[in-house]
Coordinates of C-alpha atoms and ligand atoms in Angstrom, one line a residue:
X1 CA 17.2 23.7 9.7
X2 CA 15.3 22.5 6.5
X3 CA 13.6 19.0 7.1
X4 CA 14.5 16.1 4.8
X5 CA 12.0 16.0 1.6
X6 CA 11.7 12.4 1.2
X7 CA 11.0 11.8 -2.3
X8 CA 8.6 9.1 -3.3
X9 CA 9.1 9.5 -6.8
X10 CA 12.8 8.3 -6.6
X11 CA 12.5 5.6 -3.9
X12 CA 10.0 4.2 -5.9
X13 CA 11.7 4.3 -9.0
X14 CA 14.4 2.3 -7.4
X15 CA 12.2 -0.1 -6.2
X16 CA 10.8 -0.8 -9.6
X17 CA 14.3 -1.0 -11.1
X18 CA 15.0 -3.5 -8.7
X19 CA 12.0 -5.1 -9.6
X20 CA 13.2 -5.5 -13.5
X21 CA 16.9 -6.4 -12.4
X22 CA 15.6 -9.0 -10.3
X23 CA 13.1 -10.2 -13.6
X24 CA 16.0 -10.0 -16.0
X25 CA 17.8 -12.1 -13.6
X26 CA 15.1 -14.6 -13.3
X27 CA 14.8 -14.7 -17.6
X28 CA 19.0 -15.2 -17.6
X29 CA 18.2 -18.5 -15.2
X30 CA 15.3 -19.8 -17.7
X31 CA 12.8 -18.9 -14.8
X32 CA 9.5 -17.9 -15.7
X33 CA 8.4 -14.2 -15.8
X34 CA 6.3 -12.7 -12.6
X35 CA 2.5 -12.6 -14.3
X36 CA -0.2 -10.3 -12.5
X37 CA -3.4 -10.6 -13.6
X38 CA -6.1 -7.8 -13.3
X39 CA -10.0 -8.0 -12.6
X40 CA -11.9 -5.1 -13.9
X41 CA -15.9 -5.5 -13.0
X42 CA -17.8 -2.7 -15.2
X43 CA -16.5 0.0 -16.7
X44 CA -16.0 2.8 -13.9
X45 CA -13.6 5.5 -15.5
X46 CA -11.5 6.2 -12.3
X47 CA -10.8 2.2 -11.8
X48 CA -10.5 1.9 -15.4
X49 CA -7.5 4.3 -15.2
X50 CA -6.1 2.6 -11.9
X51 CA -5.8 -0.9 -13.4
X52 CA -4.7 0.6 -16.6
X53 CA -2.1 2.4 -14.3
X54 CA -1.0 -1.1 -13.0
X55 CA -1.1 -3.1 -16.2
X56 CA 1.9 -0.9 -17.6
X57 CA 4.0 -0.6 -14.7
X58 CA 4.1 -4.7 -14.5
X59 CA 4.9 -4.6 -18.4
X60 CA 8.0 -1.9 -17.7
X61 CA 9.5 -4.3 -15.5
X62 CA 9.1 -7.6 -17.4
X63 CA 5.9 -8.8 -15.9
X64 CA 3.6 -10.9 -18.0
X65 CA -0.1 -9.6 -18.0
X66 CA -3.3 -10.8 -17.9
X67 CA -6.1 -8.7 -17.7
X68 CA -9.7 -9.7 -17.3
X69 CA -12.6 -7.3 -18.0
X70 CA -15.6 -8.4 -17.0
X71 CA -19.3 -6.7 -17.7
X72 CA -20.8 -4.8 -15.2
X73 CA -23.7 -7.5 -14.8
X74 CA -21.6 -10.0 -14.1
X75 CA -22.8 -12.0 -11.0
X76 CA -20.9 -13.1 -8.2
X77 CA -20.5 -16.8 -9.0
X78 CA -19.3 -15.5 -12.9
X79 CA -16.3 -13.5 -10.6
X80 CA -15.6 -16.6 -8.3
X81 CA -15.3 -18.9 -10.9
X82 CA -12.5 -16.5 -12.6
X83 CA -10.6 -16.1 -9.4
X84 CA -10.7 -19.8 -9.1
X85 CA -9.3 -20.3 -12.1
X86 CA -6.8 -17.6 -11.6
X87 CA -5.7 -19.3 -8.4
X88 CA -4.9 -22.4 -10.0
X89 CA -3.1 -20.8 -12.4
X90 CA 0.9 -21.4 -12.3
X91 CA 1.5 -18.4 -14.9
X92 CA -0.5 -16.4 -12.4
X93 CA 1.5 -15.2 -9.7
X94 CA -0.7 -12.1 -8.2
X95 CA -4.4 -11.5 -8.4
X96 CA -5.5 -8.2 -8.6
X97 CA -9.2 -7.3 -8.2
X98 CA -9.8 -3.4 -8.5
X99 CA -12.2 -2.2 -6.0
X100 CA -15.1 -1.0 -6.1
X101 CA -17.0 -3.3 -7.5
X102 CA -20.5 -2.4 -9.2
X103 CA -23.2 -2.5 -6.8
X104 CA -24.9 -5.8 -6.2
X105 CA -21.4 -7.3 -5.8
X106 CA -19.4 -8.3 -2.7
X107 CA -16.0 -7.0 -3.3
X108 CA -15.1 -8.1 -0.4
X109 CA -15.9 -11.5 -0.5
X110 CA -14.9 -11.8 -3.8
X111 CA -11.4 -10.7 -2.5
X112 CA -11.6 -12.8 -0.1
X113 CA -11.6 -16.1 -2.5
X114 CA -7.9 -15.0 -3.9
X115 CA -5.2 -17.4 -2.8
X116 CA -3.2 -15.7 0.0
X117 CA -0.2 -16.9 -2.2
X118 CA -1.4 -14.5 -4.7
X119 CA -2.9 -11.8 -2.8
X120 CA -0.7 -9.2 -4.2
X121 CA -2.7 -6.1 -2.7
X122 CA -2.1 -8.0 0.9
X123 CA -5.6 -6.9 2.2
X124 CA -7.9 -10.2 2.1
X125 CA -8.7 -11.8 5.8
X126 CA -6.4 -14.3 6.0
X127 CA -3.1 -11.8 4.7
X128 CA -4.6 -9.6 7.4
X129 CA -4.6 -12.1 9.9
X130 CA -1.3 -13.3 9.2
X131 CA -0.1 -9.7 9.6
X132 CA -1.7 -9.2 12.8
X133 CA 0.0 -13.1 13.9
X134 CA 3.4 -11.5 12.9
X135 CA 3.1 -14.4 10.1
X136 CA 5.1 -14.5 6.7
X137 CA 2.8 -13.4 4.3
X138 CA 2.3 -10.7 1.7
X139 CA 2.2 -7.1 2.9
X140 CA -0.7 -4.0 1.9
X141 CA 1.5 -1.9 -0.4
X142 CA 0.8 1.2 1.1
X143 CA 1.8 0.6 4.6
X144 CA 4.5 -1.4 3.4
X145 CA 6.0 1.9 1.1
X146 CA 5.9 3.6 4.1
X147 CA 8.2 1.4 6.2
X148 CA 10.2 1.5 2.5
X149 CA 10.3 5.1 2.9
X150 CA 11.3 5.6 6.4
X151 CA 14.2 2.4 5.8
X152 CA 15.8 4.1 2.6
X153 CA 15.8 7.4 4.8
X154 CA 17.5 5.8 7.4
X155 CA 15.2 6.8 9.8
X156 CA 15.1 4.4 12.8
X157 CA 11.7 2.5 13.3
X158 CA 13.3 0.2 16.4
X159 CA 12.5 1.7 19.4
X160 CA 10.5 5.3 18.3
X161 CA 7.2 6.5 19.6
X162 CA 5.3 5.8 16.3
X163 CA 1.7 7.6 15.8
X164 CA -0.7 6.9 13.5
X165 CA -3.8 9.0 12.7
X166 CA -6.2 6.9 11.1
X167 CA -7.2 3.1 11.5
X168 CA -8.2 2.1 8.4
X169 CA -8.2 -1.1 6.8
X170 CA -6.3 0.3 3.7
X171 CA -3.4 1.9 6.1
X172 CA -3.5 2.3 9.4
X173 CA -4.1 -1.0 11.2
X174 CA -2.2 -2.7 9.0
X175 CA 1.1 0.3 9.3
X176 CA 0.3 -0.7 13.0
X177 CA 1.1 -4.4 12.8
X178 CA 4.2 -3.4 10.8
X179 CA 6.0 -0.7 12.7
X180 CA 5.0 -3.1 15.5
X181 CA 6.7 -6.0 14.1
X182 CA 9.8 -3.6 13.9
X183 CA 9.8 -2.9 17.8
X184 CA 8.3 0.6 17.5
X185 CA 5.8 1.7 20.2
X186 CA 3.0 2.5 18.4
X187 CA -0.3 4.9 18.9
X188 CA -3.1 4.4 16.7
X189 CA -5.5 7.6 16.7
X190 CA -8.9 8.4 15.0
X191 CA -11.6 10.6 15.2
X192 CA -12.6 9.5 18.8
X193 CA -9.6 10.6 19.6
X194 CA -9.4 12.9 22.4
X195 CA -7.0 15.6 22.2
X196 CA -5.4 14.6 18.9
X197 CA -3.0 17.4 18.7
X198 CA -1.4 16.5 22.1
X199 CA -1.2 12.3 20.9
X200 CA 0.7 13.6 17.5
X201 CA 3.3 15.8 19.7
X202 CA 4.5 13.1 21.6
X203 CA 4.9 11.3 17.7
X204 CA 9.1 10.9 16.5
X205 CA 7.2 9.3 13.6
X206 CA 3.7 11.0 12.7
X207 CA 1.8 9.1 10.4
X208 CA -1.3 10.7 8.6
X209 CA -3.9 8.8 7.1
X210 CA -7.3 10.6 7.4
X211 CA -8.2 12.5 4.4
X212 CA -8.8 15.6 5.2
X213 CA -6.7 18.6 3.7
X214 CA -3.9 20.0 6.3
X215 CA -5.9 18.3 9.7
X216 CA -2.3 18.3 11.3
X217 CA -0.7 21.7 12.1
X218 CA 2.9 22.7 12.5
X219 CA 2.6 22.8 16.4
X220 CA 1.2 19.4 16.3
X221 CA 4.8 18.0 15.3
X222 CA 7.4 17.3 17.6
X223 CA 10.6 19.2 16.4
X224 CA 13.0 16.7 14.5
X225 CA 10.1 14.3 13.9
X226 CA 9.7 12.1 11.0
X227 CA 6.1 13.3 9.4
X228 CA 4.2 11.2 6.5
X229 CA 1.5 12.5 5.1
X230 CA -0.5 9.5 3.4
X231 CA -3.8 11.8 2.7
X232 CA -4.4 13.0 -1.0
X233 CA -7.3 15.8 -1.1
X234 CA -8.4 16.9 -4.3
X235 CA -9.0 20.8 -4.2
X236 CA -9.2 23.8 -6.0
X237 CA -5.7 24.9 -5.7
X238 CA -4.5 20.9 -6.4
X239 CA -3.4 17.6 -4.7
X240 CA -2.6 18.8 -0.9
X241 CA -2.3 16.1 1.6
X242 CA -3.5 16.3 5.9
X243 CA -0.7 17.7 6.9
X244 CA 0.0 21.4 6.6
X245 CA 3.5 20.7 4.5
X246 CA 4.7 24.8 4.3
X247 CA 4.3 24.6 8.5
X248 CA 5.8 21.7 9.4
X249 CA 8.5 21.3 7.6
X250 CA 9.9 24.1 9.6
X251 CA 9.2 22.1 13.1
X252 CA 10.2 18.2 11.2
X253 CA 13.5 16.6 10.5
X254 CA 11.9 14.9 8.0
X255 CA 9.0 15.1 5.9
X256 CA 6.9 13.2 2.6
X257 CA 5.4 16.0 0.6
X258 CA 2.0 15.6 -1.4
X259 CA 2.0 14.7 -4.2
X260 CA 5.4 12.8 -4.7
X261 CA 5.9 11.2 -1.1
X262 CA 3.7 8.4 -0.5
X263 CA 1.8 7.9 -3.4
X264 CA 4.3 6.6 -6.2
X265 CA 5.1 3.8 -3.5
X266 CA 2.1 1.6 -3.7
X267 CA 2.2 0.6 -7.1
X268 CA 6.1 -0.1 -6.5
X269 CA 5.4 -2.2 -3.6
X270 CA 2.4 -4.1 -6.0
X271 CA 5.3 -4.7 -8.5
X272 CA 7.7 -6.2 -5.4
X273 CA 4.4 -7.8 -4.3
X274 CA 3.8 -10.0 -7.3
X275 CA 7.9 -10.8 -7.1
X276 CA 7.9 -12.0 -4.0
X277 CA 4.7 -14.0 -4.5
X278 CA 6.2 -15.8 -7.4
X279 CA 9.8 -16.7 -5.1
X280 CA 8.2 -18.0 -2.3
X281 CA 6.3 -20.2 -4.4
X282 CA 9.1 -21.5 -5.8
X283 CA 10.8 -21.7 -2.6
X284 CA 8.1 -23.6 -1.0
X285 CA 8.4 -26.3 -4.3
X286 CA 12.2 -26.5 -4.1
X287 CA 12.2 -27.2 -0.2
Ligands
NAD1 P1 -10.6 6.0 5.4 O1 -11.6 7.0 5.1 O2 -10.9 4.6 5.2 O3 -10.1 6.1 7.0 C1 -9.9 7.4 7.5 C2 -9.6 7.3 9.0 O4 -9.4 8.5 9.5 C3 -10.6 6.6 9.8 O5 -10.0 5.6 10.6 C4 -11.2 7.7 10.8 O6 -11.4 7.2 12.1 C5 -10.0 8.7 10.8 N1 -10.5 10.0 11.0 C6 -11.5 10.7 10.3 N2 -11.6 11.9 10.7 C7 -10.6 12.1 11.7 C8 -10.3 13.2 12.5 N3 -10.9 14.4 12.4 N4 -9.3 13.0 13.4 C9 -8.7 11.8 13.5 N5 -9.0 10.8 12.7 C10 -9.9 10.9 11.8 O7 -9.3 6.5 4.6 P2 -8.0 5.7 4.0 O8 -8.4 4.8 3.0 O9 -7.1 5.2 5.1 O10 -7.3 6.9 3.3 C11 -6.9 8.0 4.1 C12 -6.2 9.0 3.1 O11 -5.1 8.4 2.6 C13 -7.1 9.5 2.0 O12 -6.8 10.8 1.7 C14 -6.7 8.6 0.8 O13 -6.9 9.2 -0.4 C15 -5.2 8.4 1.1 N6 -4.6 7.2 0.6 C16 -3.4 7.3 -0.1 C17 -2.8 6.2 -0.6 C18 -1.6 6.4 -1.5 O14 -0.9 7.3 -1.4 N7 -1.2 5.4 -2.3 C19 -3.3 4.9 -0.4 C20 -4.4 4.8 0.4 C21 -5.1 6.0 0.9

Protein backbone atom coordinates (compact mmCIF):
# COMPACT_ATOMS: atom_id res chain seq x y z
CA UNK A 1 0.00 0.00 0.00
CA UNK A 2 1.26 3.58 -0.76
CA UNK A 3 2.68 5.34 2.44
CA UNK A 4 1.14 8.64 3.66
CA UNK A 5 3.14 11.71 1.95
CA UNK A 6 3.04 14.12 4.67
CA UNK A 7 3.11 17.44 3.27
CA UNK A 8 5.06 20.15 4.92
CA UNK A 9 4.09 22.75 2.64
CA UNK A 10 0.33 22.53 3.72
CA UNK A 11 0.80 21.83 7.51
CA UNK A 12 2.89 24.72 7.53
CA UNK A 13 0.70 26.91 5.72
CA UNK A 14 -1.88 26.14 8.28
CA UNK A 15 0.21 26.91 10.98
CA UNK A 16 1.01 30.28 9.66
CA UNK A 17 -2.66 31.06 9.02
CA UNK A 18 -3.21 30.27 12.40
CA UNK A 19 -0.53 32.42 13.24
CA UNK A 20 -2.42 35.67 11.39
CA UNK A 21 -5.93 34.57 12.75
CA UNK A 22 -4.60 34.53 16.13
CA UNK A 23 -2.71 38.28 15.23
CA UNK A 24 -5.96 39.65 13.79
CA UNK A 25 -7.52 38.50 16.86
CA UNK A 26 -5.16 40.14 19.07
CA UNK A 27 -5.51 43.70 16.76
CA UNK A 28 -9.68 43.29 17.23
CA UNK A 29 -8.83 43.29 21.30
CA UNK A 30 -6.49 46.53 20.91
CA UNK A 31 -3.46 44.12 21.79
CA UNK A 32 -0.27 44.94 20.47
CA UNK A 33 1.18 43.16 17.31
CA UNK A 34 3.84 40.10 17.90
CA UNK A 35 7.27 42.15 16.84
CA UNK A 36 10.46 39.83 15.89
CA UNK A 37 13.44 41.51 15.57
CA UNK A 38 16.41 40.19 13.39
CA UNK A 39 20.33 40.49 13.87
CA UNK A 40 22.31 40.23 10.72
CA UNK A 41 26.29 40.48 11.51
CA UNK A 42 28.14 41.08 8.05
CA UNK A 43 26.89 40.57 4.90
CA UNK A 44 27.07 36.67 4.20
CA UNK A 45 24.74 36.04 1.02
CA UNK A 46 23.21 32.67 2.23
CA UNK A 47 22.27 34.35 5.91
CA UNK A 48 21.34 37.41 4.10
CA UNK A 49 18.64 35.35 2.24
CA UNK A 50 17.63 33.36 5.53
CA UNK A 51 16.76 36.43 7.61
CA UNK A 52 15.32 38.09 4.51
CA UNK A 53 13.28 34.67 4.31
CA UNK A 54 12.05 35.38 7.94
CA UNK A 55 11.48 39.05 7.86
CA UNK A 56 8.56 38.50 5.21
CA UNK A 57 6.92 35.60 6.62
CA UNK A 58 6.50 37.69 10.10
CA UNK A 59 5.15 40.64 7.91
CA UNK A 60 2.46 38.02 6.06
CA UNK A 61 1.10 37.26 9.29
CA UNK A 62 0.89 40.74 11.01
CA UNK A 63 4.09 40.78 12.80
CA UNK A 64 5.83 44.03 13.36
CA UNK A 65 9.66 43.93 12.26
CA UNK A 66 12.69 45.15 13.27
CA UNK A 67 15.66 44.30 11.62
CA UNK A 68 19.16 45.15 12.76
CA UNK A 69 22.17 44.89 10.29
CA UNK A 70 25.10 45.24 11.72
CA UNK A 71 28.78 45.56 9.93
CA UNK A 72 30.88 42.75 9.73
CA UNK A 73 33.56 44.43 12.22
CA UNK A 74 31.31 44.80 14.69
CA UNK A 75 32.79 43.66 18.07
CA UNK A 76 31.27 41.61 20.51
CA UNK A 77 30.33 44.15 23.15
CA UNK A 78 28.70 46.47 19.95
CA UNK A 79 26.26 42.93 19.52
CA UNK A 80 25.65 42.69 23.41
CA UNK A 81 24.70 45.96 23.93
CA UNK A 82 21.92 45.53 20.93
CA UNK A 83 20.64 42.37 22.40
CA UNK A 84 20.38 44.13 25.66
CA UNK A 85 18.49 46.64 24.41
CA UNK A 86 16.41 44.28 22.42
CA UNK A 87 15.59 42.45 25.60
CA UNK A 88 14.26 45.28 27.31
CA UNK A 89 12.34 46.07 24.69
CA UNK A 90 8.36 45.55 25.21
CA UNK A 91 7.67 45.97 21.28
CA UNK A 92 10.18 43.19 20.99
CA UNK A 93 8.78 39.90 21.53
CA UNK A 94 11.44 37.38 19.79
CA UNK A 95 15.07 37.95 19.14
CA UNK A 96 16.49 36.46 16.30
CA UNK A 97 20.25 36.33 15.79
CA UNK A 98 21.19 34.51 12.40
CA UNK A 99 24.01 32.25 12.71
CA UNK A 100 27.03 32.27 11.66
CA UNK A 101 28.48 34.91 12.78
CA UNK A 102 31.68 36.48 11.07
CA UNK A 103 34.68 35.08 12.46
CA UNK A 104 36.14 36.63 15.54
CA UNK A 105 32.63 36.55 17.06
CA UNK A 106 31.01 34.20 19.59
CA UNK A 107 27.72 33.39 18.22
CA UNK A 108 27.17 31.38 20.72
CA UNK A 109 27.67 33.51 23.51
CA UNK A 110 26.14 36.18 21.91
CA UNK A 111 22.99 33.90 21.71
CA UNK A 112 23.29 33.16 24.79
CA UNK A 113 22.66 36.86 26.23
CA UNK A 114 18.88 36.76 24.60
CA UNK A 115 16.17 36.65 27.16
CA UNK A 116 14.76 33.10 27.31
CA UNK A 117 11.39 35.02 27.12
CA UNK A 118 12.40 35.97 23.70
CA UNK A 119 14.42 33.19 22.54
CA UNK A 120 12.30 32.55 19.61
CA UNK A 121 14.86 30.02 17.83
CA UNK A 122 14.62 27.95 21.41
CA UNK A 123 18.35 26.95 21.26
CA UNK A 124 20.27 29.28 23.86
CA UNK A 125 21.51 27.26 27.29
CA UNK A 126 18.95 28.01 29.48
CA UNK A 127 15.80 27.15 26.68
CA UNK A 128 17.94 23.95 26.35
CA UNK A 129 18.04 23.35 29.78
CA UNK A 130 14.54 24.01 30.45
CA UNK A 131 13.79 21.42 27.70
CA UNK A 132 15.85 18.84 29.01
CA UNK A 133 13.99 19.79 32.86
CA UNK A 134 10.67 19.11 31.01
CA UNK A 135 10.28 23.05 31.90
CA UNK A 136 7.77 25.50 30.10
CA UNK A 137 9.78 27.31 27.78
CA UNK A 138 10.16 28.05 24.13
CA UNK A 139 10.77 25.06 21.81
CA UNK A 140 13.80 24.76 18.71
CA UNK A 141 11.44 25.09 15.64
CA UNK A 142 12.68 22.26 13.86
CA UNK A 143 12.17 19.60 16.33
CA UNK A 144 9.10 21.12 17.39
CA UNK A 145 7.58 20.96 13.33
CA UNK A 146 8.32 17.58 13.57
CA UNK A 147 6.21 16.69 16.62
CA UNK A 148 3.70 19.30 14.49
CA UNK A 149 4.00 17.00 11.67
CA UNK A 150 3.55 13.64 13.23
CA UNK A 151 0.30 15.32 15.58
CA UNK A 152 -1.60 16.76 12.39
CA UNK A 153 -0.94 13.15 10.87
CA UNK A 154 -2.39 11.62 13.67
CA UNK A 155 0.36 9.48 14.11
CA UNK A 156 0.68 8.36 17.84
CA UNK A 157 3.94 9.62 19.60
CA UNK A 158 2.58 8.03 23.30
CA UNK A 159 3.93 4.94 23.70
CA UNK A 160 6.11 4.18 20.11
CA UNK A 161 9.68 3.06 19.78
CA UNK A 162 10.93 6.53 18.58
CA UNK A 163 14.60 6.60 16.73
CA UNK A 164 16.56 9.31 16.01
CA UNK A 165 19.68 9.37 13.84
CA UNK A 166 21.58 12.27 14.67
CA UNK A 167 22.33 14.15 18.05
CA UNK A 168 22.68 17.42 17.19
CA UNK A 169 22.14 20.42 18.94
CA UNK A 170 19.96 21.89 16.12
CA UNK A 171 17.59 18.59 16.09
CA UNK A 172 18.23 15.65 17.52
CA UNK A 173 18.79 16.14 21.32
CA UNK A 174 16.43 18.47 21.48
CA UNK A 175 13.53 16.02 19.17
CA UNK A 176 14.75 13.65 22.05
CA UNK A 177 13.60 15.77 25.07
CA UNK A 178 10.37 16.31 23.14
CA UNK A 179 9.10 12.90 21.97
CA UNK A 180 10.25 12.10 25.55
CA UNK A 181 8.11 14.52 27.16
CA UNK A 182 5.31 12.84 25.03
CA UNK A 183 5.93 9.20 26.61
CA UNK A 184 7.71 7.81 23.56
CA UNK A 185 10.71 5.49 24.15
CA UNK A 186 13.21 7.02 22.38
CA UNK A 187 16.83 5.94 20.68
CA UNK A 188 19.16 8.43 19.89
CA UNK A 189 21.84 7.20 17.23
CA UNK A 190 25.05 8.69 15.56
CA UNK A 191 27.90 7.78 13.89
CA UNK A 192 29.29 5.65 16.79
CA UNK A 193 26.57 3.88 16.36
CA UNK A 194 27.07 0.33 15.95
CA UNK A 195 24.89 -1.47 13.62
CA UNK A 196 22.76 1.47 12.66
CA UNK A 197 20.63 -0.36 10.20
CA UNK A 198 19.53 -2.83 12.86
CA UNK A 199 18.69 0.34 15.66
CA UNK A 200 16.47 2.06 12.70
CA UNK A 201 14.44 -1.40 12.15
CA UNK A 202 13.26 -1.64 15.45
CA UNK A 203 12.09 2.47 14.74
CA UNK A 204 7.75 2.86 14.47
CA UNK A 205 9.09 6.45 14.13
CA UNK A 206 12.51 6.93 12.24
CA UNK A 207 13.84 10.13 12.49
CA UNK A 208 16.82 11.27 10.15
CA UNK A 209 18.95 14.04 10.86
CA UNK A 210 22.52 13.48 9.57
CA UNK A 211 23.11 15.01 6.29
CA UNK A 212 24.13 12.75 4.21
CA UNK A 213 22.08 11.92 0.84
CA UNK A 214 19.91 8.57 1.20
CA UNK A 215 22.23 7.03 4.44
CA UNK A 216 18.88 5.13 5.28
CA UNK A 217 17.76 2.26 2.95
CA UNK A 218 14.46 0.75 2.36
CA UNK A 219 15.33 -2.35 4.43
CA UNK A 220 16.36 -0.18 7.21
CA UNK A 221 12.51 0.73 7.87
CA UNK A 222 10.28 -1.24 9.71
CA UNK A 223 7.08 -1.86 7.46
CA UNK A 224 4.23 0.68 8.47
CA UNK A 225 6.72 3.02 10.17
CA UNK A 226 6.41 6.65 10.36
CA UNK A 227 9.91 7.90 8.49
CA UNK A 228 11.08 11.77 8.64
CA UNK A 229 13.65 12.64 6.74
CA UNK A 230 15.08 16.07 8.23
CA UNK A 231 18.44 15.98 5.96
CA UNK A 232 18.57 18.47 2.92
CA UNK A 233 21.70 17.54 0.56
CA UNK A 234 22.44 19.75 -2.18
CA UNK A 235 23.37 17.59 -5.38
CA UNK A 236 23.61 17.53 -8.91
CA UNK A 237 20.29 16.07 -9.61
CA UNK A 238 18.66 18.58 -6.71
CA UNK A 239 17.46 18.78 -3.03
CA UNK A 240 17.40 14.86 -1.88
CA UNK A 241 17.27 14.29 1.78
CA UNK A 242 19.04 10.88 4.01
CA UNK A 243 16.59 8.72 3.37
CA UNK A 244 16.20 6.82 0.15
CA UNK A 245 12.37 8.32 -0.36
CA UNK A 246 11.62 6.03 -3.86
CA UNK A 247 12.57 2.77 -1.42
CA UNK A 248 11.00 3.39 1.43
CA UNK A 249 8.02 4.57 0.84
CA UNK A 250 7.17 1.14 -0.43
CA UNK A 251 8.22 -0.49 3.22
CA UNK A 252 6.64 2.99 5.44
CA UNK A 253 3.08 3.88 6.34
CA UNK A 254 4.07 7.13 6.39
CA UNK A 255 6.70 9.29 5.07
CA UNK A 256 8.05 13.35 4.79
CA UNK A 257 9.52 13.80 1.36
CA UNK A 258 12.48 16.20 0.57
CA UNK A 259 11.96 18.95 -0.28
CA UNK A 260 8.40 19.89 1.06
CA UNK A 261 8.24 17.72 4.40
CA UNK A 262 10.24 19.12 6.98
CA UNK A 263 11.63 22.06 5.82
CA UNK A 264 8.63 24.69 5.33
CA UNK A 265 7.94 23.84 9.23
CA UNK A 266 10.70 25.71 10.89
CA UNK A 267 9.97 29.03 9.88
CA UNK A 268 6.17 28.22 10.78
CA UNK A 269 7.08 27.16 14.17
CA UNK A 270 9.52 30.70 14.34
CA UNK A 271 6.19 32.52 13.53
CA UNK A 272 4.23 30.36 16.46
CA UNK A 273 7.45 30.99 18.42
CA UNK A 274 7.36 34.74 18.52
CA UNK A 275 3.26 34.31 19.35
CA UNK A 276 3.61 32.39 22.08
CA UNK A 277 6.47 34.47 23.43
CA UNK A 278 4.38 37.55 23.38
CA UNK A 279 1.11 35.48 25.40
CA UNK A 280 3.04 34.21 28.04
CA UNK A 281 4.34 37.54 28.68
CA UNK A 282 1.30 38.81 28.97
CA UNK A 283 0.07 36.02 30.94
CA UNK A 284 2.80 36.26 33.41
CA UNK A 285 1.76 40.35 33.81
CA UNK A 286 -1.97 39.63 34.14
CA UNK A 287 -1.45 36.83 36.80
P1 LIG B 1 25.00 18.15 12.29
O1 LIG B 1 26.08 18.01 11.26
O2 LIG B 1 25.12 19.16 13.36
O3 LIG B 1 24.80 16.74 13.01
C1 LIG B 1 24.79 15.53 12.26
C2 LIG B 1 24.64 14.38 13.21
O4 LIG B 1 24.64 13.19 12.43
C3 LIG B 1 25.76 14.24 14.24
O5 LIG B 1 25.17 14.08 15.51
C4 LIG B 1 26.51 12.96 13.84
O6 LIG B 1 26.90 12.17 14.95
C5 LIG B 1 25.48 12.21 13.04
N1 LIG B 1 26.10 11.40 11.99
C6 LIG B 1 27.03 11.79 11.09
N2 LIG B 1 27.35 10.75 10.27
C7 LIG B 1 26.58 9.71 10.66
C8 LIG B 1 26.46 8.38 10.22
N3 LIG B 1 27.14 7.90 9.19
N4 LIG B 1 25.59 7.58 10.87
C9 LIG B 1 24.87 8.05 11.92
N5 LIG B 1 24.94 9.30 12.37
C10 LIG B 1 25.80 10.12 11.76
O7 LIG B 1 23.64 18.32 11.45
P2 LIG B 1 22.21 19.02 11.77
O8 LIG B 1 22.38 20.45 11.94
O9 LIG B 1 21.46 18.24 12.80
O10 LIG B 1 21.53 18.77 10.35
C11 LIG B 1 21.32 17.48 9.84
C12 LIG B 1 20.64 17.58 8.50
O11 LIG B 1 19.36 18.18 8.67
C13 LIG B 1 21.38 18.46 7.48
O12 LIG B 1 21.18 17.92 6.20
C14 LIG B 1 20.68 19.80 7.59
O13 LIG B 1 20.75 20.55 6.40
C15 LIG B 1 19.26 19.35 7.87
N6 LIG B 1 18.45 20.34 8.62
C16 LIG B 1 17.24 20.68 8.10
C17 LIG B 1 16.44 21.61 8.76
C18 LIG B 1 15.10 21.97 8.17
O14 LIG B 1 14.57 21.23 7.41
N7 LIG B 1 14.50 23.05 8.51
C19 LIG B 1 16.86 22.16 9.97
C20 LIG B 1 18.08 21.76 10.50
C21 LIG B 1 18.87 20.83 9.81
Amino acid sequence: MAPIVIDGASIAGAIRSEVADAVAERDRHGLAKPGLATILVGEDPASAVYVANKIKACSQVGFEGFHHALPADSNFEAVEALIEQLNSDPTVSGILLQLPVPEGLDGAALSALISPNKDVDGLTPASAGALALGRPGLRPCTPAGIIELLDRTAIQISGSEAVIVGRSDLVGRPLASLLLERDATVTICHSRTIDLPEVCRRADILIVAVGRPELVAADWVKPGATVIDVGINRTDSGLIGDVDFAGASKVAGAITPVPGGVGPMTIAMLLRNTLLAVESVEARVSA
